Amino acid sequence: MAAPHPSLQEIGRILLDAPSIVIASHTRPDGDALGSTIALADTLRELGKTVVAVNQDGVPQRYAFLPCASSVRKPGAVKELAGAPLFVALDTSSPERLGDEVWKLVANRSATLVIDHHASNQKFGDVHHVNQESPATGQLIYELIETMDWPLTPTARDNLWVAMATDTGSFQYPATTPRTFAIASRLLEAGVDLSWMSVALFQNYPFRRLELLRELLGTIRRSAGGQIASWSMSRELIKRLGIQPDDHDGLIDMLRSIAGVVVAASFEEEADGTVRISARSTDASRANVAQICQAFGGGGHRLAAGAKVQGTLESVSERFLAAVTQELDHDGTP
Ligand SMILES: [Mn+2]
């Protein structure tokens, strides 16, 4: 295969040379995971390749509107794979995040190609294109398509828009660059229906999301002199309201957007006796949440990271808040 740090040209060549390809992204997929998966799969199919797109958790209701969403299957629904496929893992920093069933499906793969933008990427494949400067994996897929002079299909266009719009927090997060806007502009020129897209993405939530928010607001905790804001989601609450994992996508931004907050944290009690931590930082120089979450067995980006930790809601949140407080103290600011 190619050099350890292959160019997009080399990545494109590897994809073109593969007789068949399986593309997957991380469990509990977000807009970037699904958008890049569908966009790359559709582009390669347009080029005549045999492509299977999978996600262990399938496509959540929130993203069912994505063009060709139904082309992403759960691994169990894939009956047969032709030969030894090239396996492409998108937007996924560690092998565990793909899920066991995906690895089982690609047991006879010829090689693993990783395309990602997480700084914490563990380089678990044979060939890696990891660019942590990129605000979204979708932006890397666009660069690949442009570099290779491949056609931009309407499906790829719309899915790349969703990938970039969601992972940049509607083009607001610091990783958003002039290049991001240049690509967004090209996607709009190519025909993205912006108002339809915005309604589908941000103005079409189920009522239970608001019911959840009402409850979460009652659990808000501020610590470290208002520099940390957090809330907790108990199993009981999740069951009572019938909350789906994607129902609270982005709600944590409400905590992050409070004046003076450096770290926002959300704690979610899981059915398996673990607590899922989501953390956001407003200032990477004061609190790098990827680093803090790594100490808890997780990972992510400097400003957005997470972990899954064994323990009760109370014990895990106490430990995590203590670690964040220490990090903020360490910085020397009161
Ligand atoms: Mn991403």
Coordinates of C-alpha atoms and ligand atoms in Angstrom, one line a residue:
M1 CA 0.0 0.0 0.0
A2 CA 0.9 3.7 0.1
A3 CA 3.3 5.8 2.2
P4 CA 2.4 6.3 5.9
H5 CA 1.1 9.8 5.1
P6 CA -0.4 9.5 1.7
S7 CA -1.7 12.5 -0.3
L8 CA -5.3 12.8 -1.3
Q9 CA -4.2 11.8 -4.8
E10 CA -2.8 8.5 -3.4
I11 CA -5.9 7.9 -1.3
G12 CA -8.0 8.4 -4.4
R13 CA -5.8 5.9 -6.3
I14 CA -6.2 3.3 -3.5
L15 CA -10.0 3.7 -3.7
L16 CA -10.0 3.4 -7.5
D17 CA -7.8 0.3 -7.4
A18 CA -10.0 -1.5 -4.9
P19 CA -12.4 -4.1 -6.5
S20 CA -14.9 -3.6 -3.7
I21 CA -15.2 -1.2 -0.8
V22 CA -16.9 -1.2 2.6
I23 CA -17.4 2.2 4.3
A24 CA -18.3 2.7 7.9
S25 CA -18.3 5.4 10.6
H26 CA -18.6 5.5 14.3
T27 CA -21.5 4.3 16.5
R28 CA -24.1 6.9 17.5
P29 CA -23.4 8.6 14.2
D30 CA -23.7 12.3 13.8
G31 CA -24.2 14.4 10.7
D32 CA -20.5 14.3 9.8
A33 CA -20.2 10.5 10.2
L34 CA -23.3 9.8 8.1
G35 CA -22.8 12.6 5.6
S36 CA -19.2 11.6 4.8
T37 CA -20.2 8.0 4.6
I38 CA -23.0 8.5 2.1
A39 CA -21.2 11.2 0.1
L40 CA -18.1 9.0 -0.4
A41 CA -20.2 5.8 -1.1
D42 CA -22.3 7.6 -3.7
T43 CA -19.3 9.2 -5.4
L44 CA -17.5 5.8 -5.7
R45 CA -20.7 4.1 -7.0
E46 CA -21.0 6.9 -9.6
L47 CA -17.4 5.8 -10.6
G48 CA -18.6 2.2 -11.0
K49 CA -17.3 0.8 -7.8
T50 CA -19.1 -1.8 -5.7
V51 CA -19.6 -0.1 -2.3
V52 CA -21.3 -1.2 0.9
A53 CA -22.0 1.5 3.4
V54 CA -22.7 0.5 7.0
N55 CA -23.1 1.8 10.5
Q56 CA -23.5 -0.4 13.5
D57 CA -26.3 1.8 14.9
G58 CA -27.9 2.4 11.5
V59 CA -29.3 5.9 10.7
P60 CA -31.1 7.7 13.5
Q61 CA -34.5 9.3 12.9
R62 CA -32.9 12.7 13.0
Y63 CA -30.9 12.0 9.9
A64 CA -33.4 9.9 8.0
F65 CA -33.9 13.0 5.7
L66 CA -30.4 12.7 4.2
P67 CA -30.5 11.8 0.5
C68 CA -29.8 8.1 0.2
A69 CA -30.0 7.6 4.0
S70 CA -31.4 4.1 3.3
S71 CA -28.2 3.1 1.6
V72 CA -26.5 2.9 5.0
R73 CA -27.3 -0.5 6.5
K74 CA -26.6 -2.2 9.7
P75 CA -23.8 -4.8 9.4
G76 CA -26.3 -7.6 10.1
A77 CA -28.4 -6.6 7.1
V78 CA -25.4 -7.1 4.7
K79 CA -25.7 -10.7 3.4
E80 CA -22.5 -11.0 1.4
L81 CA -19.4 -9.2 0.5
A82 CA -17.6 -9.7 -2.8
G83 CA -14.0 -10.9 -2.3
A84 CA -11.7 -9.1 0.1
P85 CA -13.0 -5.5 0.3
L86 CA -11.0 -2.4 1.1
F87 CA -12.4 -1.2 4.4
V88 CA -12.7 2.6 4.8
A89 CA -13.3 4.0 8.3
L90 CA -14.5 7.6 8.3
D91 CA -14.7 10.1 11.2
T92 CA -13.6 7.5 13.7
S93 CA -10.8 8.0 16.1
S94 CA -10.5 4.5 17.6
P95 CA -11.3 1.0 16.4
E96 CA -13.8 0.4 19.3
R97 CA -16.0 3.3 18.1
L98 CA -16.8 1.4 14.9
G99 CA -18.5 -1.4 16.9
D100 CA -17.8 -5.2 16.9
E101 CA -20.3 -6.0 14.3
V102 CA -18.6 -3.8 11.7
W103 CA -15.3 -5.4 12.4
K104 CA -16.9 -8.8 12.1
L105 CA -18.3 -7.8 8.7
V106 CA -14.9 -6.8 7.3
A107 CA -13.0 -9.7 8.8
N108 CA -11.7 -10.7 5.4
R109 CA -10.8 -7.1 4.3
S110 CA -7.7 -6.5 2.2
A111 CA -6.7 -3.4 4.1
T112 CA -8.1 -0.6 6.3
L113 CA -8.0 3.0 5.2
V114 CA -8.7 5.6 7.8
I115 CA -9.9 9.2 6.9
D116 CA -10.6 11.4 9.9
H117 CA -10.1 14.8 11.5
H118 CA -9.8 13.8 15.2
A119 CA -6.5 14.8 16.9
S120 CA -6.9 11.7 19.1
N121 CA -7.0 9.3 16.1
Q122 CA -5.2 6.1 17.0
K123 CA -4.1 5.3 13.5
F124 CA -5.6 1.9 13.7
G125 CA -5.6 1.1 10.0
D126 CA -3.0 0.4 7.3
V127 CA -3.2 3.8 5.5
H128 CA -4.3 7.0 7.2
H129 CA -5.4 10.4 6.1
V130 CA -5.9 12.3 9.4
N131 CA -6.1 16.1 9.2
Q132 CA -7.0 17.6 12.6
E133 CA -7.1 21.1 11.0
S134 CA -10.2 20.1 9.1
P135 CA -13.4 21.0 10.9
A136 CA -15.2 17.9 9.5
T137 CA -14.4 14.6 7.8
G138 CA -16.9 15.8 5.2
Q139 CA -14.5 18.6 4.2
L140 CA -11.8 16.0 3.7
I141 CA -14.1 14.0 1.4
Y142 CA -14.9 17.2 -0.6
E143 CA -11.1 17.8 -1.0
L144 CA -10.7 14.2 -2.1
I145 CA -13.5 14.6 -4.7
E146 CA -12.0 17.9 -6.0
T147 CA -8.4 16.7 -6.0
M148 CA -9.4 13.6 -8.0
D149 CA -11.7 15.6 -10.3
W150 CA -14.5 13.2 -9.5
P151 CA -18.1 14.2 -10.3
L152 CA -20.0 15.9 -7.4
T153 CA -23.3 14.0 -7.3
P154 CA -26.4 15.7 -5.9
T155 CA -26.4 13.1 -3.1
A156 CA -22.7 13.8 -2.2
R157 CA -23.4 17.6 -2.4
D158 CA -26.2 17.5 0.1
N159 CA -24.6 15.0 2.4
L160 CA -21.3 17.0 2.5
W161 CA -23.3 20.1 3.3
V162 CA -24.8 18.3 6.3
A163 CA -21.4 16.9 7.4
M164 CA -19.9 20.4 7.4
A165 CA -22.8 22.3 8.7
T166 CA -23.2 20.0 11.7
D167 CA -19.5 19.5 12.7
T168 CA -18.9 23.3 12.5
G169 CA -22.0 24.1 14.6
S170 CA -23.5 25.9 11.6
F171 CA -20.1 27.4 10.6
Q172 CA -19.4 28.8 14.0
Y173 CA -16.7 26.6 15.7
P174 CA -13.1 27.8 15.6
A175 CA -11.9 25.1 13.2
T176 CA -14.1 26.7 10.5
T177 CA -11.8 28.3 8.0
P178 CA -12.1 30.5 4.8
R179 CA -11.7 27.2 2.9
T180 CA -14.8 25.8 4.7
F181 CA -16.8 28.8 3.5
A182 CA -15.3 28.4 0.0
I183 CA -16.4 24.8 -0.1
A184 CA -19.8 25.7 1.3
S185 CA -20.1 28.3 -1.4
R186 CA -19.4 25.7 -4.1
L187 CA -21.9 23.3 -2.6
L188 CA -24.5 26.1 -2.7
E189 CA -23.6 26.9 -6.3
A190 CA -23.9 23.2 -7.1
G191 CA -27.5 23.4 -5.9
V192 CA -27.9 22.8 -2.1
D193 CA -31.4 23.9 -1.1
L194 CA -30.3 25.9 1.9
S195 CA -33.8 26.6 3.4
W196 CA -35.0 23.0 3.0
M197 CA -31.7 21.8 4.5
S198 CA -31.9 24.2 7.5
V199 CA -35.4 23.2 8.3
A200 CA -34.6 19.5 8.1
L201 CA -31.5 20.0 10.2
F202 CA -32.4 22.5 12.9
Q203 CA -36.1 23.2 12.9
N204 CA -37.6 19.7 12.9
Y205 CA -37.1 18.4 16.4
P206 CA -39.5 16.0 18.2
F207 CA -41.3 17.6 21.1
R208 CA -39.6 15.3 23.6
R209 CA -36.3 17.2 22.9
L210 CA -37.9 20.2 24.6
E211 CA -39.3 18.1 27.4
L212 CA -35.8 16.7 28.0
L213 CA -34.4 20.3 28.0
R214 CA -37.0 21.3 30.6
E215 CA -35.8 18.5 32.9
L216 CA -32.1 19.0 32.2
L217 CA -32.3 22.7 33.1
G218 CA -33.4 21.6 36.6
T219 CA -30.1 19.6 37.0
I220 CA -27.7 22.4 36.0
R221 CA -24.7 22.7 38.2
R222 CA -22.1 25.5 38.1
S223 CA -18.7 24.9 39.6
A224 CA -15.2 26.4 39.6
G225 CA -16.7 29.9 40.0
G226 CA -19.0 29.5 37.0
Q227 CA -16.3 28.2 34.7
I228 CA -17.9 24.8 34.5
A229 CA -21.5 24.2 33.7
S230 CA -22.9 20.7 33.7
W231 CA -26.1 18.7 33.7
S232 CA -27.1 15.1 34.2
M233 CA -29.5 12.7 32.4
S234 CA -30.6 9.8 34.5
R235 CA -31.7 6.5 33.0
E236 CA -35.1 7.1 34.6
L237 CA -35.5 10.4 32.7
I238 CA -34.3 8.8 29.4
K239 CA -36.9 6.0 29.8
R240 CA -39.7 8.2 31.0
L241 CA -39.5 10.6 28.0
G242 CA -38.5 7.9 25.5
I243 CA -35.3 9.8 24.6
Q244 CA -33.3 8.5 21.6
P245 CA -29.5 9.1 21.5
D246 CA -29.8 11.8 18.8
D247 CA -32.5 13.7 20.6
H248 CA -30.0 15.7 22.6
D249 CA -27.6 16.5 19.8
G250 CA -26.3 20.0 20.3
L251 CA -28.2 20.7 23.5
I252 CA -24.8 21.0 25.3
D253 CA -24.2 24.1 23.3
M254 CA -26.7 25.8 25.7
L255 CA -24.2 25.2 28.6
R256 CA -21.2 26.2 26.6
S257 CA -22.9 29.5 25.5
I258 CA -23.2 30.8 29.1
A259 CA -20.9 33.8 29.7
G260 CA -17.8 32.8 31.8
V261 CA -18.1 29.0 31.0
V262 CA -14.9 27.4 29.9
V263 CA -16.0 23.8 30.1
A264 CA -19.5 22.4 29.6
A265 CA -20.2 18.8 30.5
S266 CA -23.2 16.5 30.1
F267 CA -23.5 13.2 31.9
E268 CA -25.7 10.5 30.6
E269 CA -26.5 7.3 32.5
E270 CA -26.3 4.3 30.2
A271 CA -28.2 1.0 30.5
D272 CA -24.9 -0.9 30.9
G273 CA -23.8 0.6 34.2
T274 CA -21.6 3.3 32.5
V275 CA -21.9 7.0 32.2
R276 CA -21.4 8.8 28.9
I277 CA -19.5 12.1 29.3
S278 CA -19.8 14.8 26.7
A279 CA -17.5 17.8 27.2
R280 CA -17.0 21.1 25.4
S281 CA -14.4 23.7 25.9
T282 CA -14.6 27.4 24.9
D283 CA -10.8 27.8 25.3
A284 CA -8.4 25.1 24.4
S285 CA -5.4 26.9 26.1
R286 CA -7.3 26.7 29.4
A287 CA -9.0 23.4 29.1
N288 CA -8.2 20.8 26.4
V289 CA -11.2 18.4 26.8
A290 CA -9.7 15.8 24.5
Q291 CA -6.8 15.4 27.0
I292 CA -9.1 15.4 30.0
C293 CA -11.4 12.8 28.4
Q294 CA -8.4 10.7 27.4
A295 CA -7.6 10.3 31.1
F296 CA -11.1 8.8 31.4
G297 CA -10.5 6.4 28.6
G298 CA -12.2 8.6 25.9
G299 CA -11.0 11.1 23.4
G300 CA -12.0 13.6 20.7
H301 CA -11.1 17.1 19.8
R302 CA -9.5 19.8 22.0
L303 CA -12.9 21.7 22.1
A304 CA -15.3 18.7 21.9
A305 CA -14.6 15.3 23.4
G306 CA -16.2 12.5 25.3
A307 CA -15.7 9.3 27.3
K308 CA -17.7 6.3 28.6
V309 CA -16.9 5.5 32.2
Q310 CA -17.9 2.7 34.6
G311 CA -19.8 4.0 37.7
T312 CA -22.8 5.8 38.9
L313 CA -24.0 9.2 37.6
E314 CA -22.9 10.8 40.9
S315 CA -19.5 9.3 41.2
V316 CA -18.5 9.7 37.5
S317 CA -19.7 13.4 37.4
E318 CA -17.8 14.1 40.7
R319 CA -14.6 12.7 39.4
F320 CA -14.9 14.4 36.1
L321 CA -15.7 17.8 37.5
A322 CA -12.8 17.4 39.9
A323 CA -10.5 16.7 37.0
V324 CA -11.7 19.7 35.1
T325 CA -11.4 22.0 38.1
Q326 CA -7.9 20.8 38.6
E327 CA -7.1 21.5 35.0
L328 CA -8.5 25.1 35.3
D329 CA -6.6 25.7 38.6
H330 CA -3.5 24.4 37.0
D331 CA -3.9 27.2 34.5
G332 CA -3.3 29.7 37.3
T333 CA -6.5 31.7 36.8
P334 CA -8.9 31.9 39.8
Ligands
MN1 MN -16.5 14.7 12.5

